[in-house]
C-alpha atoms as one frame of an Amber mdcrd trajectory, in Angstrom:
protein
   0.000   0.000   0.000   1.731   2.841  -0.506   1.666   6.168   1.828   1.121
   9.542   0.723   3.455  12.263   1.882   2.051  15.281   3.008   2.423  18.623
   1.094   2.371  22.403   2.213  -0.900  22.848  -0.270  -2.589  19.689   1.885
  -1.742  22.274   5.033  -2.609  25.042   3.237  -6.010  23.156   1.931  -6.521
  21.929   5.875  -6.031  25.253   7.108  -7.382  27.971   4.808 -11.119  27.557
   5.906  -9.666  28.776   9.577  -7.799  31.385   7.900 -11.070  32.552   6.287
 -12.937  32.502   9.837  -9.702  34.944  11.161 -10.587  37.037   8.294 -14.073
  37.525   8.862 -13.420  38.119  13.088 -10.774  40.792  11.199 -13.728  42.556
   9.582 -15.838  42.474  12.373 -13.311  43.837  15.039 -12.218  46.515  12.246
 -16.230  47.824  11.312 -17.864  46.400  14.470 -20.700  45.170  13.235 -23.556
  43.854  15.383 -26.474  42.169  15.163 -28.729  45.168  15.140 -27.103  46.059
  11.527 -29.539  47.070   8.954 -30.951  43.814   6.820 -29.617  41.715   9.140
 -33.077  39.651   9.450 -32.849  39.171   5.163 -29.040  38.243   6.015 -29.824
  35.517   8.397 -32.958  34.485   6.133 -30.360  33.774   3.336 -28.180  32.114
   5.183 -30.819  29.444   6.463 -31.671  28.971   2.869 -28.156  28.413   1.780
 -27.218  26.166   4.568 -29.546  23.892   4.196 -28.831  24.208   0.261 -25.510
  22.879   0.485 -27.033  20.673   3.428 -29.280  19.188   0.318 -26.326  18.980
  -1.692 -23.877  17.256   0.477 -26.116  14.772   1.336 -26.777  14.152  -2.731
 -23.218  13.802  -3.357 -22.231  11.584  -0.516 -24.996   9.381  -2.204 -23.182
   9.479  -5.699 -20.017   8.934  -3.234 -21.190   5.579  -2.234 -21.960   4.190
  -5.550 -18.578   5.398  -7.041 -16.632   3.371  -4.297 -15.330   1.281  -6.926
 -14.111   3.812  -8.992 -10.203   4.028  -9.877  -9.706   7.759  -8.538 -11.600
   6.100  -4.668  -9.705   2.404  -4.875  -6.391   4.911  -5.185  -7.562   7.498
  -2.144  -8.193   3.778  -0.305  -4.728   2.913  -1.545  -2.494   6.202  -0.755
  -3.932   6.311   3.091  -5.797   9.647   2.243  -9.448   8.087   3.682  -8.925
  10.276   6.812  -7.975  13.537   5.338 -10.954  12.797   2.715 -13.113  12.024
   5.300 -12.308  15.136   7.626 -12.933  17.329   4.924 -16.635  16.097   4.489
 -17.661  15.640   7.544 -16.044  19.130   8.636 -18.067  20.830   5.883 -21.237
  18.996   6.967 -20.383  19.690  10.521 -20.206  23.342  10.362 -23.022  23.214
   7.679 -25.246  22.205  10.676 -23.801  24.996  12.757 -24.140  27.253  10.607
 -28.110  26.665  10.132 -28.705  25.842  14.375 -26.696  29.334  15.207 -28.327
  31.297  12.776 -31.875  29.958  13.566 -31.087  30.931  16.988 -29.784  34.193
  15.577 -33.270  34.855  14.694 -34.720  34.579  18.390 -32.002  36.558  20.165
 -31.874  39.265  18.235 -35.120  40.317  19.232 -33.979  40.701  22.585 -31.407
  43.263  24.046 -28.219  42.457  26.304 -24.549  41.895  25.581 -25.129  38.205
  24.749 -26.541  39.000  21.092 -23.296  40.462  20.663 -21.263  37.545  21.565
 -23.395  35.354  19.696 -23.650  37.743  16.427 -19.265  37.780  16.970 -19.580
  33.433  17.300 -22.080  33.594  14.402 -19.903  36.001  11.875 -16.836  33.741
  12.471 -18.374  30.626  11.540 -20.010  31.941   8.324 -16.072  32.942   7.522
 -15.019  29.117   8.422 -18.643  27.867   6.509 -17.583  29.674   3.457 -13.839
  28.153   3.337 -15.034  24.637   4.317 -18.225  24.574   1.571 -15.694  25.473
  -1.064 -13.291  23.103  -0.064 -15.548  20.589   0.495 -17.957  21.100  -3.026
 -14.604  21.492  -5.368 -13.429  18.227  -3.756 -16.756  16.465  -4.901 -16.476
  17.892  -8.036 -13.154  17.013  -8.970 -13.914  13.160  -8.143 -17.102  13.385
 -10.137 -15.756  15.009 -13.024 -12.349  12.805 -12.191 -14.330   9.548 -13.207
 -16.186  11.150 -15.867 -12.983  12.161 -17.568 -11.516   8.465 -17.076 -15.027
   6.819 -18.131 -15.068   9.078 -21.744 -11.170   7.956 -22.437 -11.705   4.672
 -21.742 -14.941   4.411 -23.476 -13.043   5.775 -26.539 -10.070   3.342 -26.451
 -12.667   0.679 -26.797 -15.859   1.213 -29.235 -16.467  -2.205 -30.303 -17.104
  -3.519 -27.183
C-alpha cells in the first residue's frame, strides 16, 4: 500500500477555511458590526436557505459517493492512506453546515432581545459563516473534482474501446 506524503498545499487546503474565519473576526473587530445592523433579518434568512442548500447537496453527493466506491480515482484514495484527510474534509463541511443553520436559527430569536449576549453570539455567528464559506468550497470542489475525475476516465476509456 503505498503512503502519501504530506504537502504544504494539503496544510494550506486543511487550514485555509480557519484562515477565512480569522478574516471575517478581522472585519468584524475593524467595522464592528452587530447584530442590530440594517438587513440583518434578510441576512440571516439567506443564510438558512443556503445552509440547508448545500445541506441538500452534500447529502446528494455523498450518495453518488457511495456508488462510485469502486471507482479508480476512490480504490487509489483507499490505496495512498488519504481516507482520513478525505473524510475530515466532508464531515467538517457537513459539521459546520449544521452549525451554521442551528446558530443562525437561533440568531433569529435573540436578536429580538437586548443584552450583551446577542453580541457575543452575532461575533460566534460572523466567524463561523467565515469558516462555513472556506469549508463549503473546499468541500464542493473536492466532490467535483472526483465526479468530473471519473467522468474524464469513463469518456477515455470508453473511446479506447468502441467495439465492445
Amino acid at each position: 500500500m503505498k503512503k502519501y506524503s504530506k504537502t504544504i498545499g494539503d496544510y494550506i487546503n486543511l487550514t485555509y477555511p480557519l484562515i477565512i474565519a480569522l478574516l471575517f473576526v478581522i472585519i468584524d473587530a475593524r467595522w464592528k458590526f452587530t447584530y442590530k445592523v440594517k438587513g440583518f433579518s434578510n441576512v440571516l434568512e439567506s443564510v438558512i436557505t443556503f445552509s440547508s442548500i448545500v445541506i441538500g447537496f452534500y447529502t446528494a453527493m455523498y450518495g453518488i459517493l457511495i456508488a462510485m466506491k469502486n471507482i479508480t480515482l476512490m480504490k487509489e484514495i483507499r490505496q495512498q492512506n488519504l481516507n482520513g484527510i478525505f473524510k475530515f474534509q466532508l464531515y467538517d463541511s457537513l459539521l459546520i453546515s449544521f452549525v451554521v443553520l442551528v446558530l443562525s436559527i437561533v440568531m433569529q430569536i435573540v436578536r429580538n432581545y437586548d443584552g450583551s449576549i446577542n453580541n457575543f453570539f452575532f461575533n460566534v455567528w460572523f466567524a463561523i459563516i467565515g469558516y462555513f464559506v472556506g469549508s463549503t468550497y473546499r468541500a464542493i470542489s473536492l466532490l467535483l473534482k472526483i465526479i468530473f475525475a471519473d467522468d474524464n476516465k469513463n469518456a477515455e476509456v470508453q473511446k479506447k474501446t468502441p467495439l465492445e
